[in-house]
């Protein structure tokens, strides 16, 4: 594993050329003033199709060639040295097959390498031959009536339909043309935003283009010596500035796929396509002609590689004698480890196949998809890697969890719009089948594993053996991760531990799939590893920092992985109210210290408030809430939601669903709900632990924001289970209860939350919130006793029991109890008004109007008084 694949650097160059084939779309729309117009005109003649002897179309291709030099200033050397498979621009070769030409000639390709990128461009979009010919001859105008300057990107979410409702004839939502931030991933309404004139439209592009070029200076110069390392950084930079740029604005198309998603899928397909042809020695003009004629488009040249981390729940919520003592650190460490292991497994696949990071299309929620060439050496490498991953998890985790690898061959035609839906369905079926074939247990794998516990069991995971240090190495790394996540922002992935032993770097104890992993937070320390990058020892450097605000940029010069969770830390305001934590600390390291992580015991106290009346002491239930949820009908959304799915559509949808939970949610918690642990959040699901009342509000806000995120589409929503519990309850029990509540929400029709045993549709939550606010006001006005409130709960039980012959008596009993309370507790002059208010709010609108769900505001009121 220490030697790089012989074709990795060449594959990276092919990927880079394909990745930036539409660079000109960004540059042309920005129309920077500092360009050489004569050179641009020459490039237009060279790279752009000439239509009907009158004009050149697709001028962005000329801009791609012209603007490549702006990127070259920040990239690995594209002029001197080994440029295979492209011609060197300084070696006296025929530069027809230079990297720049291969990228820019995608609308009038001639050579084999140019046809590789042109083919990948067409396949990524799913174009049938006739459809592409019309697109290639079309004008730069979209189906929204805007030209390529003015058009802003539509959202795929608005177009998805799972029922019989028609898709919108005129989509109303657009993504703002801004760099990637937690807020900018939300669409806005087109009215009042999408420009109708070229000047303001180009000004937006020009500002974004300028910021993009400036941002490339942040990539460490030393990392240019390692193509895969640099390209991984550049991938994040390109995402950050092109995630909301529409990739297609011609032939009346819907501008609904971003330039980033089209670039990424094109790069992955082009790399695999070139590698397949190179393996079978078919890189001549005959091969180019076959690609042009599509005569070989039914040949399975691609191998789609899927990875799936199975056993996530058992892995994260594993129990041991001392699990609760380090519960918070273990939870965040294990959750991070799931994401980290999945990323490292994907990295092993890429390196085993000799592929750059751009070949990894998705990686979220323990699953990834990589496009590889369908060659004998790649299939053999994957078979060996599958056995290697199985052995690692059996050795270090006794098979409690693992990562399965499944592959599926595919041809160019399989990606076209008429057939791609079948390919998606097959991919989903492959993963489901893989879950039932873990560790080759029906084959040669041992049914019983040898185990020895000379030092007893691990106190943090009772199924693992402890070593001489008193715990399993896996558990020690989990605690280290849980500690360092709150203090560091960057991960170093290297081949050799010795390379990472220096001041300020925290090395994890266990090698993972042959890699050594270390934390570093200091920019200068990260810069010291330039020599390791030159030597190929530094494989990756990942930024996992969380933004401090919803408008904070996510680009910091390093490849980003959205694998971190929000961790509640003590703030100065917590020290000023530290009395609410009285009795929670079980050791000195749990005392409130600014910047240190809060334990679950501390979190359980965060909804306490100064006692009413004299303000002495604190009141309110000490309790946690676990919130678990996921997107409803996700498989149907991907398989049938879009009218004509394509590879770029699938990549875009996967990235955008994941972004809500992995980009927006942690940032939102940091700003608005700083006492909530995001145990895991990514893909389409989430698991949070927070203060019992605040977490209810967060759940409702998430549902509201998610509806805005999906452009108000009623077919896209999530369900959740909310469970309130004492902080000392074992974590596996909390997880099981939340899972049960989620299952109940799904069984009750979805698009709902279960709380206190009640299923509430998200659309009804505002009504409950209003009832709760009214109850609070009545409590303040009339000092409602806990006995009176508890009696209302008994009346709800009676009112919601239709088989009870006394059910209808709840009204008279309510009137009697309310009258008794008013007479006993209130002065005569206020009794009539109080009687009327209580009868309306609690009886008619509460028990009578809301029914069993009225238990929720009553329980909340009751627990807040404790």
Short mmCIF file of N, CA and C in Angstrom, two decimals, residues 662-799:
data_model
loop_
_atom_site.label_atom_id
_atom_site.label_comp_id
_atom_site.label_asym_id
_atom_site.label_seq_id
_atom_site.Cartn_x
_atom_site.Cartn_y
_atom_site.Cartn_z
N UNK A 662 -25.76 17.63 7.29
CA UNK A 662 -24.34 17.68 7.64
C UNK A 662 -23.74 19.07 7.57
N UNK A 663 -24.35 19.98 6.80
CA UNK A 663 -23.83 21.34 6.68
C UNK A 663 -24.68 22.31 7.50
N UNK A 664 -25.99 22.31 7.24
CA UNK A 664 -26.84 23.30 7.89
C UNK A 664 -27.11 22.97 9.36
N UNK A 665 -27.48 21.72 9.67
CA UNK A 665 -27.94 21.39 11.01
C UNK A 665 -26.89 21.65 12.09
N UNK A 666 -25.64 21.20 11.95
CA UNK A 666 -24.66 21.52 13.01
C UNK A 666 -24.47 23.02 13.20
N UNK A 667 -24.44 23.76 12.09
CA UNK A 667 -24.28 25.21 12.20
C UNK A 667 -25.49 25.85 12.88
N UNK A 668 -26.68 25.36 12.54
CA UNK A 668 -27.89 25.90 13.16
C UNK A 668 -27.92 25.61 14.65
N UNK A 669 -27.50 24.41 15.03
CA UNK A 669 -27.43 24.09 16.46
C UNK A 669 -26.46 25.00 17.17
N UNK A 670 -25.31 25.25 16.56
CA UNK A 670 -24.30 26.10 17.19
C UNK A 670 -24.84 27.50 17.47
N UNK A 671 -25.68 28.01 16.54
CA UNK A 671 -26.17 29.38 16.68
C UNK A 671 -27.43 29.45 17.54
N UNK A 672 -28.37 28.54 17.34
CA UNK A 672 -29.69 28.66 17.97
C UNK A 672 -29.98 27.63 19.06
N UNK A 673 -29.29 26.51 19.05
CA UNK A 673 -29.52 25.47 20.06
C UNK A 673 -28.17 24.92 20.52
N UNK A 674 -27.39 25.76 21.20
CA UNK A 674 -26.00 25.40 21.49
C UNK A 674 -25.82 24.29 22.52
N UNK A 675 -26.90 23.78 23.08
CA UNK A 675 -26.77 22.69 24.06
C UNK A 675 -27.19 21.34 23.49
N UNK A 676 -27.22 21.23 22.17
CA UNK A 676 -27.65 20.00 21.52
C UNK A 676 -26.47 19.25 20.92
N UNK A 677 -26.33 17.99 21.27
CA UNK A 677 -25.34 17.13 20.62
C UNK A 677 -25.93 16.60 19.32
N UNK A 678 -25.22 16.83 18.21
CA UNK A 678 -25.60 16.14 16.99
C UNK A 678 -24.77 14.84 16.96
N UNK A 679 -25.32 13.80 17.55
CA UNK A 679 -24.61 12.53 17.65
C UNK A 679 -24.23 12.04 16.26
N UNK A 680 -25.19 12.02 15.35
CA UNK A 680 -24.86 11.88 13.94
C UNK A 680 -25.92 12.59 13.12
N UNK A 681 -25.48 13.15 12.02
CA UNK A 681 -26.39 13.87 11.13
C UNK A 681 -25.75 13.89 9.76
N UNK A 682 -26.36 13.20 8.83
CA UNK A 682 -25.81 13.14 7.48
C UNK A 682 -26.60 12.15 6.65
N UNK A 683 -26.38 12.20 5.34
CA UNK A 683 -27.21 11.37 4.48
C UNK A 683 -28.63 11.87 4.57
N UNK A 684 -29.53 11.00 5.04
CA UNK A 684 -30.92 11.41 5.19
C UNK A 684 -31.41 11.27 6.62
N UNK A 685 -30.50 11.02 7.59
CA UNK A 685 -30.98 10.79 8.95
C UNK A 685 -30.17 11.56 9.98
N UNK A 686 -30.68 11.56 11.19
CA UNK A 686 -30.05 12.33 12.27
C UNK A 686 -30.41 11.72 13.61
N UNK A 687 -29.54 11.92 14.57
CA UNK A 687 -29.77 11.49 15.96
C UNK A 687 -29.18 12.56 16.86
N UNK A 688 -30.03 13.22 17.63
CA UNK A 688 -29.62 14.33 18.47
C UNK A 688 -29.98 14.05 19.92
N UNK A 689 -29.17 14.59 20.81
CA UNK A 689 -29.48 14.55 22.24
C UNK A 689 -29.36 15.97 22.78
N UNK A 690 -30.39 16.41 23.48
CA UNK A 690 -30.36 17.76 24.01
C UNK A 690 -31.28 17.92 25.19
N UNK A 691 -31.40 19.15 25.70
CA UNK A 691 -32.33 19.41 26.81
C UNK A 691 -33.74 19.05 26.38
N UNK A 692 -34.53 18.54 27.30
CA UNK A 692 -35.80 17.92 26.94
C UNK A 692 -36.78 18.87 26.25
N UNK A 693 -36.84 20.12 26.67
CA UNK A 693 -37.81 21.06 26.08
C UNK A 693 -37.23 21.76 24.85
N UNK A 694 -35.98 22.18 24.95
CA UNK A 694 -35.34 22.86 23.83
C UNK A 694 -35.27 21.97 22.60
N UNK A 695 -35.10 20.68 22.80
CA UNK A 695 -35.01 19.75 21.66
C UNK A 695 -36.34 19.64 20.94
N UNK A 696 -37.45 19.77 21.67
CA UNK A 696 -38.75 19.78 21.00
C UNK A 696 -38.85 20.97 20.05
N UNK A 697 -38.40 22.12 20.51
CA UNK A 697 -38.44 23.31 19.66
C UNK A 697 -37.53 23.14 18.46
N UNK A 698 -36.35 22.56 18.68
CA UNK A 698 -35.42 22.31 17.58
C UNK A 698 -36.05 21.40 16.53
N UNK A 699 -36.73 20.35 16.97
CA UNK A 699 -37.36 19.42 16.03
C UNK A 699 -38.37 20.15 15.14
N UNK A 700 -39.19 20.99 15.75
CA UNK A 700 -40.18 21.73 14.97
C UNK A 700 -39.51 22.70 14.00
N UNK A 701 -38.44 23.35 14.43
CA UNK A 701 -37.72 24.28 13.56
C UNK A 701 -37.06 23.53 12.41
N UNK A 702 -36.53 22.34 12.69
CA UNK A 702 -35.94 21.53 11.63
C UNK A 702 -36.98 21.20 10.56
N UNK A 703 -38.15 20.77 11.00
CA UNK A 703 -39.20 20.43 10.03
C UNK A 703 -39.60 21.64 9.20
N UNK A 704 -39.68 22.81 9.84
CA UNK A 704 -40.04 24.03 9.13
C UNK A 704 -38.97 24.43 8.13
N UNK A 705 -37.71 24.38 8.55
CA UNK A 705 -36.61 24.73 7.65
C UNK A 705 -36.47 23.70 6.52
N UNK A 706 -36.73 22.44 6.81
CA UNK A 706 -36.62 21.42 5.78
C UNK A 706 -37.65 21.66 4.69
N UNK A 707 -38.83 22.09 5.05
CA UNK A 707 -39.83 22.39 4.04
C UNK A 707 -39.38 23.54 3.14
N UNK A 708 -38.74 24.52 3.72
CA UNK A 708 -38.20 25.62 2.89
C UNK A 708 -37.03 25.12 2.05
N UNK A 709 -36.23 24.22 2.62
CA UNK A 709 -35.07 23.68 1.92
C UNK A 709 -35.50 22.91 0.67
N UNK A 710 -36.63 22.21 0.75
CA UNK A 710 -37.11 21.42 -0.40
C UNK A 710 -38.15 22.19 -1.21
N UNK A 711 -38.11 23.52 -1.10
CA UNK A 711 -38.96 24.40 -1.91
C UNK A 711 -40.44 24.15 -1.67
N UNK A 712 -40.79 23.81 -0.43
CA UNK A 712 -42.19 23.63 -0.07
C UNK A 712 -42.85 22.42 -0.70
N UNK A 713 -42.06 21.47 -1.18
CA UNK A 713 -42.63 20.29 -1.84
C UNK A 713 -43.32 19.39 -0.80
N UNK A 714 -44.63 19.19 -0.91
CA UNK A 714 -45.35 18.39 0.10
C UNK A 714 -45.00 16.90 0.05
N UNK A 715 -44.33 16.45 -1.03
CA UNK A 715 -43.96 15.04 -1.15
C UNK A 715 -42.63 14.71 -0.46
N UNK A 716 -41.92 15.74 0.02
CA UNK A 716 -40.61 15.50 0.65
C UNK A 716 -40.67 16.00 2.08
N UNK A 717 -40.42 15.10 3.01
CA UNK A 717 -40.51 15.44 4.43
C UNK A 717 -39.77 14.38 5.23
N UNK A 718 -39.67 14.60 6.52
CA UNK A 718 -39.05 13.58 7.37
C UNK A 718 -39.94 13.29 8.57
N UNK A 719 -39.72 12.15 9.17
CA UNK A 719 -40.40 11.77 10.41
C UNK A 719 -39.37 11.67 11.52
N UNK A 720 -39.86 11.74 12.76
CA UNK A 720 -38.93 11.74 13.89
C UNK A 720 -39.59 11.13 15.12
N UNK A 721 -38.75 10.62 15.99
CA UNK A 721 -39.19 10.15 17.29
C UNK A 721 -38.48 10.93 18.37
N UNK A 722 -39.24 11.44 19.34
CA UNK A 722 -38.70 12.25 20.45
C UNK A 722 -39.01 11.54 21.76
N UNK A 723 -37.97 11.29 22.56
CA UNK A 723 -38.16 10.58 23.82
C UNK A 723 -37.48 11.36 24.94
N UNK A 724 -38.20 11.54 26.01
CA UNK A 724 -37.67 12.24 27.19
C UNK A 724 -37.21 11.21 28.21
N UNK A 725 -36.03 11.44 28.82
CA UNK A 725 -35.48 10.44 29.75
C UNK A 725 -34.53 11.10 30.72
N UNK A 726 -34.30 10.44 31.83
CA UNK A 726 -33.31 10.88 32.79
C UNK A 726 -31.92 10.70 32.21
N UNK A 727 -30.96 11.54 32.58
CA UNK A 727 -29.63 11.46 31.96
C UNK A 727 -28.87 10.18 32.29
N UNK A 728 -29.21 9.49 33.36
CA UNK A 728 -28.47 8.29 33.72
C UNK A 728 -28.90 7.04 32.97
N UNK A 729 -29.93 7.15 32.15
CA UNK A 729 -30.41 5.98 31.42
C UNK A 729 -29.34 5.54 30.42
N UNK A 730 -29.06 4.24 30.30
CA UNK A 730 -28.03 3.79 29.36
C UNK A 730 -28.30 4.28 27.94
N UNK A 731 -27.22 4.65 27.27
CA UNK A 731 -27.34 5.18 25.92
C UNK A 731 -28.04 4.21 24.96
N UNK A 732 -27.73 2.91 25.00
CA UNK A 732 -28.45 1.99 24.10
C UNK A 732 -29.96 2.00 24.34
N UNK A 733 -30.36 2.21 25.59
CA UNK A 733 -31.79 2.28 25.88
C UNK A 733 -32.40 3.54 25.28
N UNK A 734 -31.69 4.67 25.42
CA UNK A 734 -32.17 5.91 24.81
C UNK A 734 -32.34 5.74 23.30
N UNK A 735 -31.34 5.11 22.68
CA UNK A 735 -31.39 4.92 21.23
C UNK A 735 -32.55 4.02 20.83
N UNK A 736 -32.75 2.94 21.58
CA UNK A 736 -33.82 2.00 21.26
C UNK A 736 -35.19 2.67 21.40
N UNK A 737 -35.36 3.48 22.44
CA UNK A 737 -36.64 4.16 22.63
C UNK A 737 -36.91 5.17 21.51
N UNK A 738 -35.85 5.90 21.10
CA UNK A 738 -36.02 6.86 20.02
C UNK A 738 -36.35 6.15 18.71
N UNK A 739 -35.70 5.01 18.48
CA UNK A 739 -35.96 4.24 17.26
C UNK A 739 -37.40 3.74 17.25
N UNK A 740 -37.88 3.29 18.41
CA UNK A 740 -39.27 2.81 18.50
C UNK A 740 -40.25 3.95 18.23
N UNK A 741 -39.96 5.13 18.77
CA UNK A 741 -40.83 6.28 18.52
C UNK A 741 -40.83 6.65 17.04
N UNK A 742 -39.66 6.58 16.41
CA UNK A 742 -39.57 6.88 14.98
C UNK A 742 -40.39 5.88 14.17
N UNK A 743 -40.28 4.62 14.52
CA UNK A 743 -41.07 3.60 13.81
C UNK A 743 -42.57 3.88 13.94
N UNK A 744 -42.98 4.35 15.11
CA UNK A 744 -44.39 4.68 15.32
C UNK A 744 -44.80 5.84 14.43
N UNK A 745 -43.91 6.84 14.30
CA UNK A 745 -44.22 7.98 13.44
C UNK A 745 -44.35 7.54 11.99
N UNK A 746 -43.49 6.63 11.56
CA UNK A 746 -43.55 6.13 10.18
C UNK A 746 -44.85 5.35 9.96
N UNK A 747 -45.20 4.52 10.95
CA UNK A 747 -46.41 3.71 10.82
C UNK A 747 -47.68 4.55 10.85
N UNK A 748 -47.59 5.74 11.42
CA UNK A 748 -48.77 6.59 11.53
C UNK A 748 -49.01 7.49 10.34
N UNK A 749 -48.32 7.25 9.26
CA UNK A 749 -48.54 8.05 8.06
C UNK A 749 -47.37 8.91 7.65
N UNK A 750 -46.29 8.91 8.43
CA UNK A 750 -45.07 9.67 8.12
C UNK A 750 -45.34 11.18 8.18
N UNK A 751 -44.27 11.94 7.89
CA UNK A 751 -44.37 13.41 7.97
C UNK A 751 -44.87 13.83 9.34
N UNK A 752 -44.34 13.16 10.39
CA UNK A 752 -44.87 13.36 11.73
C UNK A 752 -43.77 13.14 12.76
N UNK A 753 -44.08 13.49 13.99
CA UNK A 753 -43.18 13.25 15.11
C UNK A 753 -43.99 12.57 16.21
N UNK A 754 -43.34 11.67 16.94
CA UNK A 754 -43.97 11.02 18.10
C UNK A 754 -43.31 11.55 19.36
N UNK A 755 -44.13 12.04 20.27
CA UNK A 755 -43.66 12.61 21.53
C UNK A 755 -44.67 12.26 22.62
N UNK A 756 -44.18 11.75 23.74
CA UNK A 756 -45.04 11.33 24.85
C UNK A 756 -46.11 10.34 24.36
N UNK A 757 -45.73 9.51 23.39
CA UNK A 757 -46.66 8.51 22.87
C UNK A 757 -47.68 9.04 21.89
N UNK A 758 -47.67 10.32 21.59
CA UNK A 758 -48.62 10.93 20.67
C UNK A 758 -47.97 11.16 19.31
N UNK A 759 -48.70 10.88 18.25
CA UNK A 759 -48.22 11.13 16.89
C UNK A 759 -48.80 12.45 16.39
N UNK A 760 -47.91 13.38 16.06
CA UNK A 760 -48.34 14.71 15.62
C UNK A 760 -47.75 14.98 14.25
N UNK A 761 -48.59 15.32 13.31
CA UNK A 761 -48.09 15.74 12.02
C UNK A 761 -47.44 17.11 12.15
N UNK A 762 -46.37 17.31 11.39
CA UNK A 762 -45.64 18.57 11.53
C UNK A 762 -46.54 19.77 11.24
N UNK A 763 -47.50 19.60 10.35
CA UNK A 763 -48.40 20.71 10.02
C UNK A 763 -49.24 21.13 11.22
N UNK A 764 -49.42 20.21 12.20
CA UNK A 764 -50.22 20.53 13.38
C UNK A 764 -49.39 21.09 14.52
N UNK A 765 -48.08 21.09 14.38
CA UNK A 765 -47.24 21.55 15.48
C UNK A 765 -47.49 23.01 15.85
N UNK A 766 -47.65 23.93 14.90
CA UNK A 766 -47.92 25.32 15.30
C UNK A 766 -49.16 25.45 16.19
N UNK A 767 -50.15 24.61 15.95
CA UNK A 767 -51.36 24.66 16.79
C UNK A 767 -51.03 24.23 18.22
N UNK A 768 -50.18 23.20 18.34
CA UNK A 768 -49.75 22.77 19.68
C UNK A 768 -48.92 23.86 20.35
N UNK A 769 -48.04 24.49 19.57
CA UNK A 769 -47.20 25.55 20.13
C UNK A 769 -48.05 26.71 20.63
N UNK A 770 -49.09 27.07 19.88
CA UNK A 770 -49.99 28.14 20.31
C UNK A 770 -50.73 27.74 21.58
N UNK A 771 -51.17 26.46 21.66
CA UNK A 771 -51.86 25.98 22.86
C UNK A 771 -50.93 26.00 24.06
N UNK A 772 -49.66 25.65 23.83
CA UNK A 772 -48.69 25.67 24.93
C UNK A 772 -48.46 27.09 25.44
N UNK A 773 -48.36 28.04 24.49
CA UNK A 773 -48.17 29.44 24.89
C UNK A 773 -49.36 29.95 25.68
N UNK A 774 -50.57 29.56 25.24
CA UNK A 774 -51.78 29.97 25.97
C UNK A 774 -51.82 29.35 27.36
N UNK A 775 -51.40 28.10 27.45
CA UNK A 775 -51.36 27.43 28.76
C UNK A 775 -50.37 28.12 29.68
N UNK A 776 -49.23 28.51 29.16
CA UNK A 776 -48.24 29.22 29.97
C UNK A 776 -48.82 30.54 30.49
N UNK A 777 -49.54 31.23 29.61
CA UNK A 777 -50.11 32.51 30.02
C UNK A 777 -51.18 32.31 31.09
N UNK A 778 -52.00 31.28 30.93
CA UNK A 778 -53.02 30.99 31.94
C UNK A 778 -52.36 30.60 33.25
N UNK A 779 -51.27 29.85 33.14
CA UNK A 779 -50.56 29.46 34.36
C UNK A 779 -50.02 30.67 35.11
N UNK A 780 -49.49 31.63 34.35
CA UNK A 780 -48.96 32.84 34.97
C UNK A 780 -50.07 33.70 35.55
N UNK A 781 -51.22 33.78 34.84
CA UNK A 781 -52.32 34.64 35.29
C UNK A 781 -53.06 34.06 36.50
N UNK A 782 -53.20 32.71 36.52
CA UNK A 782 -54.03 32.09 37.56
C UNK A 782 -53.27 31.11 38.45
N UNK A 783 -51.95 31.05 38.27
CA UNK A 783 -51.11 30.18 39.09
C UNK A 783 -51.68 28.76 39.16
N UNK A 784 -51.88 28.19 37.97
CA UNK A 784 -52.44 26.85 37.90
C UNK A 784 -51.57 25.87 38.68
N UNK A 785 -52.18 25.10 39.52
CA UNK A 785 -51.43 24.15 40.35
C UNK A 785 -51.10 22.90 39.54
N UNK A 786 -50.06 22.19 39.96
CA UNK A 786 -49.72 20.93 39.29
C UNK A 786 -50.84 19.91 39.46
N UNK A 787 -51.57 19.99 40.59
CA UNK A 787 -52.69 19.06 40.79
C UNK A 787 -53.79 19.28 39.77
N UNK A 788 -54.11 20.54 39.50
CA UNK A 788 -55.13 20.85 38.51
C UNK A 788 -54.69 20.38 37.12
N UNK A 789 -53.42 20.67 36.77
CA UNK A 789 -52.91 20.25 35.46
C UNK A 789 -52.90 18.74 35.34
N UNK A 790 -52.50 18.06 36.41
CA UNK A 790 -52.48 16.60 36.38
C UNK A 790 -53.89 16.05 36.17
N UNK A 791 -54.87 16.71 36.76
CA UNK A 791 -56.25 16.29 36.56
C UNK A 791 -56.69 16.41 35.12
N UNK A 792 -56.17 17.40 34.39
CA UNK A 792 -56.49 17.53 32.98
C UNK A 792 -55.97 16.33 32.17
N UNK A 793 -54.81 15.83 32.58
CA UNK A 793 -54.27 14.64 31.91
C UNK A 793 -55.21 13.45 32.08
N UNK A 794 -55.80 13.31 33.26
CA UNK A 794 -56.75 12.22 33.49
C UNK A 794 -58.00 12.40 32.63
N UNK A 795 -58.42 13.65 32.45
CA UNK A 795 -59.59 13.90 31.61
C UNK A 795 -59.32 13.58 30.14
N UNK A 796 -58.08 13.82 29.69
CA UNK A 796 -57.72 13.45 28.32
C UNK A 796 -57.81 11.94 28.14
N UNK A 797 -57.32 11.21 29.15
CA UNK A 797 -57.42 9.74 29.08
C UNK A 797 -58.88 9.31 28.91
N UNK A 798 -59.77 9.99 29.63
CA UNK A 798 -61.20 9.66 29.54
C UNK A 798 -61.77 10.07 28.18
N UNK A 799 -61.42 11.27 27.73
CA UNK A 799 -61.99 11.79 26.49
C UNK A 799 -61.54 11.01 25.27
#
